[in-house]
């Protein structure tokens, strides 16, 4: 299966098993908006809990808030979003399809990178143990040719980005013969700027309604509450404020399922520090956040840092944590050193003094900020894409199993009586009563045991517990583990501890 096909199958699976539905589906959907179903919401909540507890419980100096989506419109002037939250858009005149000019160029560069990696893989296969990768990359003519092409386009792209030179974006697209995937032509319009903020009005028109925005990030709700939290929480620098909430962006192109949506959720943490210490803290937060990801067991090789070459004018360091999605390595989380840009601007625009008095040094300053910002939905997609596995079985059939990290699984345990009679359902209900206070569960008595196992595999349930006739006499049940399909007899009273060991969020946090 190609990566594209795999992605389509995954989207269909998510719908079939109640993870994610297109929004307003019976009205033919709403572009780039999705709803979470009965399984999806639990997976999403588990991810949010893992992040929230890791931030606010494991760090004494980080507290959480929940600020409103509507905010004073001046906030978005102060933050720079009214003036500069733009994407460069370009239209293909033949297909009438719209694209982000920067994404077209980045995808083109990505394809060259793929070609290089394919060459290297070929070399590795050909030379076996004696393969010297560094030498191969430095001398193979195909690699060198592609690398030279990549360097040339990349240098032009970085220069155009720095200079905000949109005519050059278009020229790069034309020179590289980047065509529209729909029409296959290179017939492009000029590149234009497009502001991504949604707006609406507050108050009746008679009162003189105010234009307000749906927040495009949750971070500003943290900055404007900096003084409130610092004072009421008696927080001492360094300290952080964390928040999870919805954000809205009128994305130009939104074609990758929940990777890029118009309504999405962010988990953001702003860490307030003394000016001059930011690069140390930046390094520390890079490590901390990478550890949080790798701790889930989805393979360290599937993550990488991508340091920004072009920094926003207020930032002095920025990196992305990229994940190996089915469509390549793409941004999952951003970590930014934002200096005192936001607090400084809110001070200017609001006229309120936003400073921290440092009692040890007897001085006041506007704190600097390190931000960590991750999209909940992108994290859900990372988990789903990584977990989806099709596996051959001994009997020649296949099973689809979602190898979701057990603490994140929507359902932790399924309880099933072998047959619907002989007192087995009653005993199974007793097992449910044992477990339901600690774990999300499903009770299932329909169809053959094999079919029931398949259903649980498809939603990623780590354990299936079967009650059979022997259970009535020996008080034991058969526990089947999702990944290995191994079965073992376990005493009913030992079930709780056994399941807890594997699915516990606490244990996951302990490993951080
Ligand atoms: P991109 O370059 O992919 O547009 P960004 O750099 O604009 O992302 P940030 O503003 O840094 O993203 O937002 C922080 C995080 O929020 C991102 O790492 C991503 O996980 C998430 N995010 C941003 N935009 C979207 C979106 N439209 N849909 C889903 N998640 C998003």
Short mmCIF file of C-alpha atoms and ligand atoms in Angstrom, two decimals:
data_model
loop_
_atom_site.label_atom_id
_atom_site.label_comp_id
_atom_site.label_asym_id
_atom_site.label_seq_id
_atom_site.Cartn_x
_atom_site.Cartn_y
_atom_site.Cartn_z
CA UNK A 1 0.00 0.00 0.00
CA UNK A 2 1.35 3.46 -0.84
CA UNK A 3 1.40 6.08 1.89
CA UNK A 4 -1.47 7.85 0.13
CA UNK A 5 -3.60 4.73 0.07
CA UNK A 6 -2.76 3.97 3.67
CA UNK A 7 -3.92 7.45 4.62
CA UNK A 8 -7.26 6.97 2.82
CA UNK A 9 -7.78 3.64 4.55
CA UNK A 10 -7.00 5.25 7.91
CA UNK A 11 -9.54 8.03 7.34
CA UNK A 12 -12.19 5.43 6.46
CA UNK A 13 -11.27 3.36 9.54
CA UNK A 14 -11.58 6.42 11.78
CA UNK A 15 -15.10 6.96 10.53
CA UNK A 16 -16.19 3.32 10.62
CA UNK A 17 -15.13 2.85 14.22
CA UNK A 18 -16.37 6.13 15.70
CA UNK A 19 -13.11 8.04 16.01
CA UNK A 20 -13.63 10.97 13.63
CA UNK A 21 -16.55 12.09 11.45
CA UNK A 22 -16.68 14.89 8.87
CA UNK A 23 -18.58 17.81 10.39
CA UNK A 24 -22.21 18.33 9.28
CA UNK A 25 -21.99 15.16 7.23
CA UNK A 26 -25.70 14.84 6.44
CA UNK A 27 -25.42 18.29 4.82
CA UNK A 28 -22.42 17.08 2.78
CA UNK A 29 -19.84 18.30 5.30
CA UNK A 30 -18.02 21.53 6.04
CA UNK A 31 -14.51 21.83 4.65
CA UNK A 32 -11.67 21.21 7.09
CA UNK A 33 -13.96 20.82 10.10
CA UNK A 34 -14.31 17.47 11.87
CA UNK A 35 -16.24 15.97 14.78
CA UNK A 36 -14.86 13.47 17.26
CA UNK A 37 -16.98 10.39 17.78
CA UNK A 38 -17.40 8.14 20.79
CA UNK A 39 -13.89 6.64 20.47
CA UNK A 40 -12.13 9.76 19.21
CA UNK A 41 -13.23 11.91 22.12
CA UNK A 42 -11.81 9.45 24.65
CA UNK A 43 -8.49 9.21 22.81
CA UNK A 44 -8.35 13.00 22.62
CA UNK A 45 -9.20 13.42 26.32
CA UNK A 46 -6.49 10.93 27.26
CA UNK A 47 -3.91 12.87 25.24
CA UNK A 48 -5.00 16.11 26.86
CA UNK A 49 -4.78 14.54 30.33
CA UNK A 50 -1.28 13.25 29.63
CA UNK A 51 -0.17 16.74 28.58
CA UNK A 52 -2.03 18.60 31.35
CA UNK A 53 -0.76 16.37 34.16
CA UNK A 54 2.79 16.37 32.77
CA UNK A 55 2.76 20.16 32.72
CA UNK A 56 0.81 21.17 35.80
CA UNK A 57 1.34 18.25 38.19
CA UNK A 58 4.95 17.34 37.48
CA UNK A 59 6.11 20.96 37.55
CA UNK A 60 5.49 22.78 40.80
CA UNK A 61 5.96 26.09 39.02
CA UNK A 62 3.43 25.57 36.21
CA UNK A 63 -0.26 26.30 36.70
CA UNK A 64 -3.17 25.95 34.28
CA UNK A 65 -5.90 28.36 33.20
CA UNK A 66 -8.86 28.36 30.84
CA UNK A 67 -9.35 31.73 29.16
CA UNK A 68 -12.26 32.78 26.91
CA UNK A 69 -12.18 32.42 23.15
CA UNK A 70 -13.53 35.96 22.68
CA UNK A 71 -11.04 38.64 23.65
CA UNK A 72 -10.69 42.38 23.30
CA UNK A 73 -9.92 43.13 19.61
CA UNK A 74 -6.92 45.29 20.55
CA UNK A 75 -5.20 42.12 21.78
CA UNK A 76 -4.82 40.96 18.18
CA UNK A 77 -3.32 44.29 17.17
CA UNK A 78 -0.82 44.04 20.02
CA UNK A 79 0.08 40.45 19.16
CA UNK A 80 0.66 41.35 15.50
CA UNK A 81 -2.08 39.04 14.19
CA UNK A 82 -4.17 41.82 12.61
CA UNK A 83 -1.19 43.12 10.66
CA UNK A 84 0.84 40.03 9.95
CA UNK A 85 -1.01 36.73 10.42
CA UNK A 86 -1.01 36.05 6.72
CA UNK A 87 -0.32 33.16 4.39
CA UNK A 88 0.85 33.58 0.79
CA UNK A 89 -1.85 32.16 -1.48
CA UNK A 90 -1.72 31.31 -5.15
CA UNK A 91 -4.41 30.03 -7.54
CA UNK A 92 -4.12 27.76 -10.52
CA UNK A 93 -6.04 29.47 -13.32
CA UNK A 94 -7.07 26.21 -14.99
CA UNK A 95 -8.29 24.13 -12.04
CA UNK A 96 -9.32 27.24 -10.02
CA UNK A 97 -7.75 25.49 -7.01
CA UNK A 98 -6.04 27.53 -4.33
CA UNK A 99 -2.71 26.64 -2.71
CA UNK A 100 -0.24 28.04 -0.22
CA UNK A 101 2.76 29.14 -2.26
CA UNK A 102 5.20 28.28 0.54
CA UNK A 103 3.72 24.78 0.90
CA UNK A 104 4.04 24.11 -2.84
CA UNK A 105 7.75 24.95 -2.65
CA UNK A 106 8.31 22.99 0.57
CA UNK A 107 6.59 19.92 -0.90
CA UNK A 108 8.82 20.22 -3.96
CA UNK A 109 11.90 20.31 -1.70
CA UNK A 110 10.51 17.35 0.23
CA UNK A 111 10.27 15.33 -2.98
CA UNK A 112 13.93 16.01 -3.78
CA UNK A 113 14.84 14.88 -0.24
CA UNK A 114 12.86 11.67 -0.83
CA UNK A 115 14.78 11.02 -4.06
CA UNK A 116 18.08 11.44 -2.22
CA UNK A 117 16.98 9.05 0.54
CA UNK A 118 15.93 6.48 -2.07
CA UNK A 119 19.38 6.67 -3.68
CA UNK A 120 21.00 6.18 -0.28
CA UNK A 121 18.74 3.21 0.47
CA UNK A 122 19.70 1.67 -2.89
CA UNK A 123 23.38 2.13 -2.05
CA UNK A 124 22.90 0.56 1.36
CA UNK A 125 21.27 -2.47 -0.21
CA UNK A 126 23.94 -2.80 -2.86
CA UNK A 127 27.01 -2.48 -0.62
CA UNK A 128 25.65 -4.19 2.48
CA UNK A 129 27.91 -4.10 5.56
CA UNK A 130 30.69 -2.23 3.80
CA UNK A 131 28.38 0.74 3.07
CA UNK A 132 29.86 4.08 4.06
CA UNK A 133 26.87 6.44 4.07
CA UNK A 134 28.82 9.69 4.52
CA UNK A 135 31.11 8.86 1.62
CA UNK A 136 28.19 7.78 -0.56
CA UNK A 137 26.38 11.08 0.09
CA UNK A 138 29.55 13.02 -0.71
CA UNK A 139 30.38 11.24 -3.98
CA UNK A 140 27.38 9.56 -5.63
CA UNK A 141 26.59 11.59 -8.78
CA UNK A 142 22.79 11.18 -8.51
CA UNK A 143 22.81 12.33 -4.89
CA UNK A 144 25.09 15.25 -5.72
CA UNK A 145 22.90 16.36 -8.61
CA UNK A 146 19.73 16.28 -6.48
CA UNK A 147 21.50 17.97 -3.56
CA UNK A 148 22.68 20.81 -5.82
CA UNK A 149 19.12 21.28 -7.07
CA UNK A 150 17.82 21.27 -3.48
CA UNK A 151 20.43 23.81 -2.35
CA UNK A 152 19.65 26.19 -5.17
CA UNK A 153 15.87 26.18 -4.65
CA UNK A 154 16.21 26.23 -0.89
CA UNK A 155 18.53 29.26 -0.94
CA UNK A 156 16.16 31.17 -3.20
CA UNK A 157 13.19 30.20 -1.00
CA UNK A 158 14.86 31.28 2.25
CA UNK A 159 15.90 34.61 0.69
CA UNK A 160 12.37 35.20 -0.63
CA UNK A 161 10.90 34.35 2.77
CA UNK A 162 13.24 36.76 4.55
CA UNK A 163 12.45 39.56 2.11
CA UNK A 164 8.70 38.76 1.96
CA UNK A 165 9.21 38.70 -1.80
CA UNK A 166 6.06 37.11 -3.19
CA UNK A 167 6.94 37.66 -6.84
CA UNK A 168 10.00 35.49 -6.21
CA UNK A 169 7.81 32.75 -4.65
CA UNK A 170 5.88 32.65 -7.91
CA UNK A 171 9.07 32.69 -9.97
CA UNK A 172 10.47 29.72 -8.01
CA UNK A 173 7.23 27.81 -8.62
CA UNK A 174 7.43 28.54 -12.34
CA UNK A 175 11.18 27.89 -12.65
CA UNK A 176 10.83 24.53 -10.90
CA UNK A 177 7.84 23.72 -13.07
CA UNK A 178 5.69 22.97 -10.03
CA UNK A 179 2.31 22.06 -11.46
CA UNK A 180 -1.17 21.97 -9.95
CA UNK A 181 -1.92 18.33 -9.06
CA UNK A 182 -5.49 18.74 -10.39
CA UNK A 183 -4.96 20.48 -13.76
CA UNK A 184 -1.34 19.46 -14.24
CA UNK A 185 -0.53 22.97 -15.51
CA UNK A 186 1.82 25.71 -14.42
CA UNK A 187 -0.69 28.48 -15.12
CA UNK A 188 -0.48 30.39 -11.81
CA UNK A 189 -1.87 33.72 -10.58
CA UNK A 190 0.19 36.24 -8.61
CA UNK A 191 0.87 35.39 -4.96
CA UNK A 192 -1.36 37.33 -2.53
CA UNK A 193 -1.46 37.74 1.24
CA UNK A 194 -4.43 36.29 3.09
CA UNK A 195 -5.26 36.96 6.76
CA UNK A 196 -6.16 33.77 8.59
CA UNK A 197 -8.30 35.20 11.38
CA UNK A 198 -12.06 34.59 11.55
CA UNK A 199 -14.08 37.58 12.71
CA UNK A 200 -17.58 38.14 13.99
CA UNK A 201 -19.39 40.99 15.72
CA UNK A 202 -20.30 41.37 19.34
CA UNK A 203 -23.25 43.41 20.60
CA UNK A 204 -26.28 44.61 18.62
CA UNK A 205 -25.73 46.95 15.68
CA UNK A 206 -27.77 49.67 17.44
CA UNK A 207 -25.08 49.77 20.16
CA UNK A 208 -22.38 50.05 17.55
CA UNK A 209 -21.26 46.43 17.25
CA UNK A 210 -17.62 45.59 17.79
CA UNK A 211 -15.65 43.53 15.33
CA UNK A 212 -14.07 40.73 17.30
CA UNK A 213 -11.96 37.73 16.34
CA UNK A 214 -12.08 34.04 17.11
CA UNK A 215 -8.66 33.46 18.64
CA UNK A 216 -6.12 32.00 16.21
CA UNK A 217 -3.99 30.74 19.14
CA UNK A 218 -4.59 30.24 22.85
CA UNK A 219 -1.30 31.89 23.87
CA UNK A 220 -2.65 35.45 24.02
CA UNK A 221 -5.19 34.40 26.67
CA UNK A 222 -2.19 33.45 28.79
CA UNK A 223 -0.25 36.68 28.19
CA UNK A 224 -3.17 38.93 29.10
CA UNK A 225 -3.63 36.94 32.33
CA UNK A 226 0.05 37.03 33.24
CA UNK A 227 -0.42 39.65 35.98
CA UNK A 228 -3.55 37.97 37.39
CA UNK A 229 -1.87 34.59 37.73
CA UNK A 230 1.48 35.90 38.93
CA UNK A 231 -0.14 37.96 41.68
CA UNK A 232 -2.93 35.63 42.84
CA UNK A 233 -0.71 32.55 42.62
CA UNK A 234 2.29 34.39 44.16
CA UNK A 235 4.34 32.94 41.35
CA UNK A 236 8.08 33.49 41.26
CA UNK A 237 10.05 33.57 38.04
CA UNK A 238 10.71 31.12 36.44
CA UNK A 239 7.11 29.92 36.19
CA UNK A 240 4.72 28.74 33.52
CA UNK A 241 1.04 29.01 32.59
CA UNK A 242 -0.57 26.18 30.63
CA UNK A 243 -3.81 26.13 28.71
CA UNK A 244 -5.76 23.77 26.47
CA UNK A 245 -8.41 25.22 24.19
CA UNK A 246 -9.91 25.78 20.78
CA UNK A 247 -8.27 27.97 18.15
CA UNK A 248 -9.57 29.01 14.73
CA UNK A 249 -7.73 29.71 11.49
CA UNK A 250 -9.23 30.28 8.08
CA UNK A 251 -6.65 28.00 6.49
CA UNK A 252 -6.29 28.40 2.72
CA UNK A 253 -5.64 24.76 2.02
CA UNK A 254 -6.96 22.17 4.36
CA UNK A 255 -6.70 18.79 2.71
CA UNK A 256 -4.92 16.57 5.16
CA UNK A 257 -7.76 15.36 7.36
CA UNK A 258 -7.26 16.57 10.96
CA UNK A 259 -3.69 17.71 10.28
CA UNK A 260 -4.85 21.16 9.18
CA UNK A 261 -8.32 22.20 10.28
CA UNK A 262 -10.16 25.49 10.49
CA UNK A 263 -11.31 24.79 14.06
CA UNK A 264 -8.77 22.92 16.15
CA UNK A 265 -7.42 22.58 19.65
CA UNK A 266 -4.07 23.62 21.07
CA UNK A 267 -2.12 22.78 24.22
CA UNK A 268 0.13 25.72 24.94
CA UNK A 269 2.45 26.60 27.77
CA UNK A 270 4.17 29.95 28.22
CA UNK A 271 7.18 29.82 30.52
CA UNK A 272 8.16 33.21 31.98
CA UNK A 273 11.86 33.72 32.63
CA UNK A 274 14.53 36.27 33.37
CA UNK A 275 15.92 37.99 30.23
CA UNK A 276 19.27 36.50 29.30
CA UNK A 277 18.37 32.96 30.44
CA UNK A 278 16.21 32.17 27.41
CA UNK A 279 18.60 30.01 25.43
CA UNK A 280 19.19 27.68 28.40
CA UNK A 281 15.46 27.36 28.98
CA UNK A 282 14.84 26.88 25.28
CA UNK A 283 17.23 23.92 25.32
CA UNK A 284 15.64 22.53 28.46
CA UNK A 285 12.11 22.71 27.02
CA UNK A 286 13.23 21.10 23.75
CA UNK A 287 14.53 18.13 25.74
CA UNK A 288 11.51 17.98 28.05
CA UNK A 289 9.00 18.05 25.23
CA UNK A 290 10.86 15.45 23.14
CA UNK A 291 10.94 13.16 26.17
CA UNK A 292 7.16 13.55 26.59
CA UNK A 293 6.66 12.35 23.02
CA UNK A 294 9.18 9.49 23.03
CA UNK A 295 7.80 8.24 26.37
CA UNK A 296 4.66 7.09 24.52
CA UNK A 297 6.68 4.34 22.86
CA UNK A 298 5.90 5.24 19.26
CA UNK A 299 9.59 5.06 18.27
CA UNK A 300 12.19 7.79 18.81
CA UNK A 301 13.09 7.51 15.12
CA UNK A 302 9.68 8.93 14.22
CA UNK A 303 10.45 12.34 15.72
CA UNK A 304 12.97 14.97 14.76
CA UNK A 305 13.71 18.62 15.44
CA UNK A 306 13.51 21.11 12.64
CA UNK A 307 15.17 24.38 13.62
CA UNK A 308 13.73 27.48 11.99
CA UNK A 309 16.03 29.36 9.68
CA UNK A 310 13.79 32.36 9.36
CA UNK A 311 12.87 33.63 12.81
CA UNK A 312 9.89 35.86 13.46
CA UNK A 313 11.18 39.35 14.24
CA UNK A 314 10.44 38.92 17.97
CA UNK A 315 11.92 35.41 18.34
CA UNK A 316 15.53 34.53 19.02
CA UNK A 317 15.21 30.75 18.65
CA UNK A 318 12.53 28.43 17.31
CA UNK A 319 12.21 24.76 16.48
CA UNK A 320 9.51 22.31 15.47
CA UNK A 321 9.15 18.77 16.69
CA UNK A 322 8.25 16.92 13.52
CA UNK A 323 6.54 13.54 13.40
CA UNK A 324 6.77 10.94 10.68
CA UNK A 325 3.16 11.18 9.40
CA UNK A 326 2.00 8.99 6.47
CA UNK A 327 2.70 12.02 4.24
CA UNK A 328 6.23 12.56 5.58
CA UNK A 329 7.85 14.37 8.52
CA UNK A 330 5.65 17.36 9.42
CA UNK A 331 5.29 19.78 12.32
CA UNK A 332 3.57 18.39 15.38
CA UNK A 333 4.71 20.91 17.98
CA UNK A 334 6.45 24.29 18.00
CA UNK A 335 8.90 25.51 20.65
CA UNK A 336 9.67 29.22 20.48
CA UNK A 337 11.79 31.69 22.39
CA UNK A 338 9.53 34.77 22.10
CA UNK A 339 11.61 37.30 24.09
CA UNK A 340 9.41 39.94 25.79
CA UNK A 341 7.58 40.73 22.56
CA UNK A 342 4.07 39.79 23.69
CA UNK A 343 4.13 41.11 27.24
CA UNK A 344 5.96 44.25 26.04
CA UNK A 345 3.34 44.93 23.39
CA UNK A 346 0.42 44.33 25.73
CA UNK A 347 2.04 46.83 28.09
CA UNK A 348 2.21 49.35 25.24
CA UNK A 349 -1.28 48.76 23.89
CA UNK A 350 -3.12 48.46 27.22
CA UNK A 351 -1.16 51.13 29.07
CA UNK A 352 -0.85 48.74 32.06
CA UNK A 353 2.54 48.09 33.51
CA UNK A 354 3.43 44.41 33.02
CA UNK A 355 6.60 43.79 34.97
CA UNK A 356 8.04 41.39 37.47
CA UNK A 357 9.80 42.57 40.58
CA UNK A 358 12.71 40.28 41.28
CA UNK A 359 13.15 40.37 45.09
CA UNK A 360 16.56 38.70 44.98
CA UNK A 361 18.07 41.18 42.56
CA UNK A 362 15.90 44.10 43.60
CA UNK A 363 15.06 44.97 40.00
CA UNK A 364 11.98 44.96 37.79
CA UNK A 365 11.78 43.64 34.26
CA UNK A 366 9.35 42.45 31.61
CA UNK A 367 9.84 38.67 31.58
CA UNK A 368 11.01 36.75 28.54
CA UNK A 369 9.00 33.76 27.37
CA UNK A 370 9.62 30.25 26.09
CA UNK A 371 6.52 28.79 24.48
CA UNK A 372 5.65 25.18 23.78
CA UNK A 373 2.66 24.78 21.48
CA UNK A 374 1.17 21.52 20.25
CA UNK A 375 -2.00 20.79 18.31
CA UNK A 376 -4.21 18.22 20.05
CA UNK A 377 -5.66 17.07 16.75
CA UNK A 378 -2.24 16.63 15.14
CA UNK A 379 -1.29 14.54 18.15
CA UNK A 380 -4.44 12.44 17.70
CA UNK A 381 -3.49 11.96 14.03
CA UNK A 382 0.07 11.00 14.96
CA UNK A 383 -1.22 8.35 17.37
CA UNK A 384 -3.84 6.99 14.96
CA UNK A 385 -1.49 6.89 11.96
CA UNK A 386 1.25 5.18 13.94
CA UNK A 387 -1.14 2.69 15.54
CA UNK A 388 -2.97 1.47 12.46
CA UNK A 389 -1.58 -1.95 11.55
CA UNK A 390 -2.78 -4.71 9.25
CA UNK A 391 -1.46 -8.06 10.37
CA UNK A 392 -1.63 -11.52 8.76
CA UNK A 393 -2.99 -14.23 11.02
CA UNK A 394 -2.02 -17.91 11.18
CA UNK A 395 -5.33 -18.99 9.61
CA UNK A 396 -4.58 -16.93 6.48
CA UNK A 397 -6.93 -14.11 7.46
CA UNK A 398 -5.91 -10.56 8.41
CA UNK A 399 -6.63 -8.45 11.41
CA UNK A 400 -6.62 -4.66 11.67
CA UNK A 401 -5.23 -3.66 15.03
CA UNK A 402 -4.82 -0.18 16.44
CA UNK A 403 -1.67 -0.39 18.55
CA UNK A 404 -2.57 2.75 20.48
CA UNK A 405 -0.25 3.31 23.48
CA UNK A 406 -2.29 1.55 26.19
CA UNK A 407 -2.70 4.56 28.54
CA UNK A 408 -4.22 6.53 25.64
CA UNK A 409 -6.58 3.81 24.40
CA UNK A 410 -10.23 4.92 24.39
CA UNK A 411 -11.44 1.62 25.88
CA UNK A 412 -9.10 -0.13 28.29
CA UNK A 413 -10.88 -3.44 28.68
CA UNK A 414 -13.68 -5.40 27.02
CA UNK A 415 -15.63 -7.92 29.06
CA UNK A 416 -17.34 -10.78 27.23
CA UNK A 417 -19.28 -13.86 28.32
CA UNK A 418 -18.36 -16.79 26.07
CA UNK A 419 -22.06 -17.53 25.53
CA UNK A 420 -25.24 -15.63 26.35
CA UNK A 421 -26.55 -18.26 28.82
CA UNK A 422 -25.69 -20.57 31.73
CA UNK A 423 -25.10 -17.65 34.12
CA UNK A 424 -22.08 -16.36 32.17
CA UNK A 425 -23.58 -12.89 31.40
CA UNK A 426 -24.35 -12.47 35.12
CA UNK A 427 -20.77 -13.31 36.12
CA UNK A 428 -19.45 -11.03 33.35
CA UNK A 429 -21.56 -8.21 34.81
CA UNK A 430 -19.88 -8.83 38.17
CA UNK A 431 -16.51 -8.49 36.44
CA UNK A 432 -17.70 -5.20 34.92
CA UNK A 433 -18.72 -3.99 38.39
CA UNK A 434 -15.18 -4.81 39.59
CA UNK A 435 -13.54 -2.81 36.83
CA UNK A 436 -15.81 0.06 35.84
CA UNK A 437 -14.67 2.52 38.52
CA UNK A 438 -11.09 2.35 37.28
CA UNK A 439 -11.27 1.73 33.55
CA UNK A 440 -13.30 2.69 30.50
CA UNK A 441 -14.82 -0.59 29.31
CA UNK A 442 -17.18 -2.21 26.83
CA UNK A 443 -19.46 -5.14 27.54
CA UNK A 444 -20.01 -7.29 24.47
CA UNK A 445 -21.99 -10.52 24.18
CA UNK A 446 -22.86 -10.47 20.47
CA UNK A 447 -21.29 -12.69 17.76
CA UNK A 448 -18.46 -15.22 18.01
CA UNK A 449 -15.52 -14.53 20.31
CA UNK A 450 -13.27 -14.16 17.24
CA UNK A 451 -15.45 -11.38 15.82
CA UNK A 452 -15.59 -9.65 19.18
CA UNK A 453 -11.79 -9.71 19.43
CA UNK A 454 -11.55 -8.15 15.93
CA UNK A 455 -13.91 -5.34 16.95
CA UNK A 456 -11.78 -4.55 20.01
CA UNK A 457 -8.55 -4.73 17.97
CA UNK A 458 -10.03 -2.19 15.56
CA UNK A 459 -10.50 0.36 18.33
CA UNK A 460 -7.25 -0.51 20.13
CA UNK A 461 -8.55 -2.04 23.37
CA UNK A 462 -5.49 -3.40 25.23
CA UNK A 463 -7.33 -6.22 27.07
CA UNK A 464 -10.24 -8.55 26.39
CA UNK A 465 -11.59 -10.54 29.33
CA UNK A 466 -13.64 -13.65 28.56
CA UNK A 467 -15.87 -15.34 31.10
CA UNK A 468 -16.43 -19.04 30.35
CA UNK A 469 -17.98 -22.06 32.06
CA UNK A 470 -14.82 -22.79 34.06
CA UNK A 471 -15.00 -19.27 35.47
CA UNK A 472 -18.14 -20.26 37.38
CA UNK A 473 -16.09 -22.84 39.33
CA UNK A 474 -12.56 -21.48 39.52
CA UNK A 475 -13.21 -17.70 39.66
CA UNK A 476 -10.73 -17.17 36.83
CA UNK A 477 -11.19 -15.51 33.42
CA UNK A 478 -9.19 -15.57 30.17
CA UNK A 479 -7.35 -12.35 29.48
CA UNK A 480 -6.25 -11.75 25.90
CA UNK A 481 -3.65 -9.09 25.22
CA UNK A 482 -4.12 -6.93 22.11
CA UNK A 483 -0.63 -6.81 20.61
CA UNK A 484 0.61 -10.36 21.22
CA UNK A 485 -2.87 -12.00 21.22
CA UNK A 486 -1.50 -14.12 24.09
CA UNK A 487 -4.09 -15.48 26.47
CA UNK A 488 -3.75 -16.28 30.15
CA UNK A 489 -6.00 -17.31 33.00
CA UNK A 490 -6.27 -14.69 35.70
CA UNK A 491 -8.20 -14.62 38.98
CA UNK A 492 -11.04 -12.10 38.85
CA UNK A 493 -9.72 -10.34 41.94
CA UNK A 494 -6.27 -9.90 40.29
CA UNK A 495 -7.66 -8.35 37.09
CA UNK A 496 -7.64 -4.77 38.28
CA UNK A 497 -3.94 -4.71 39.16
CA UNK A 498 -2.96 -6.54 36.01
CA UNK A 499 -4.76 -4.09 33.73
CA UNK A 500 -3.69 -1.06 35.76
CA UNK A 501 -0.01 -1.88 35.33
CA UNK A 502 -0.26 -1.52 31.57
CA UNK A 503 -2.84 1.22 31.08
CA UNK A 504 -2.01 3.54 33.93
CA UNK A 505 -1.45 7.20 33.13
CA UNK A 506 0.36 7.50 36.45
CA UNK A 507 2.99 4.99 35.34
CA UNK A 508 3.40 6.84 32.06
CA UNK A 509 3.97 10.06 33.99
CA UNK A 510 6.38 8.32 36.37
CA UNK A 511 8.63 7.43 33.41
CA UNK A 512 9.06 11.05 32.37
P1 LIG B 1 1.83 25.19 10.13
O1 LIG B 1 3.18 25.69 9.69
O2 LIG B 1 1.65 23.70 9.98
O3 LIG B 1 0.68 25.99 9.58
P2 LIG B 1 2.15 26.82 12.42
O4 LIG B 1 3.63 26.95 12.47
O5 LIG B 1 1.32 27.91 11.89
O6 LIG B 1 1.76 25.44 11.69
P3 LIG B 1 1.80 27.29 15.20
O7 LIG B 1 1.20 28.63 15.00
O8 LIG B 1 3.18 27.19 15.72
O9 LIG B 1 1.65 26.43 13.85
O10 LIG B 1 0.79 26.44 16.10
C1 LIG B 1 1.23 25.50 17.05
C2 LIG B 1 0.67 24.11 16.80
O11 LIG B 1 -0.73 24.17 16.58
C3 LIG B 1 1.23 23.45 15.56
O12 LIG B 1 2.45 22.82 15.86
C4 LIG B 1 0.15 22.46 15.21
O13 LIG B 1 0.30 21.26 15.97
C5 LIG B 1 -1.11 23.13 15.67
N1 LIG B 1 -1.84 23.72 14.53
C6 LIG B 1 -1.58 24.90 13.92
N2 LIG B 1 -2.45 25.12 12.93
C7 LIG B 1 -3.30 24.05 12.91
C8 LIG B 1 -4.43 23.68 12.12
N3 LIG B 1 -4.88 24.48 11.17
N4 LIG B 1 -5.04 22.51 12.38
C9 LIG B 1 -4.60 21.70 13.36
N5 LIG B 1 -3.54 22.00 14.14
C10 LIG B 1 -2.90 23.15 13.92
#
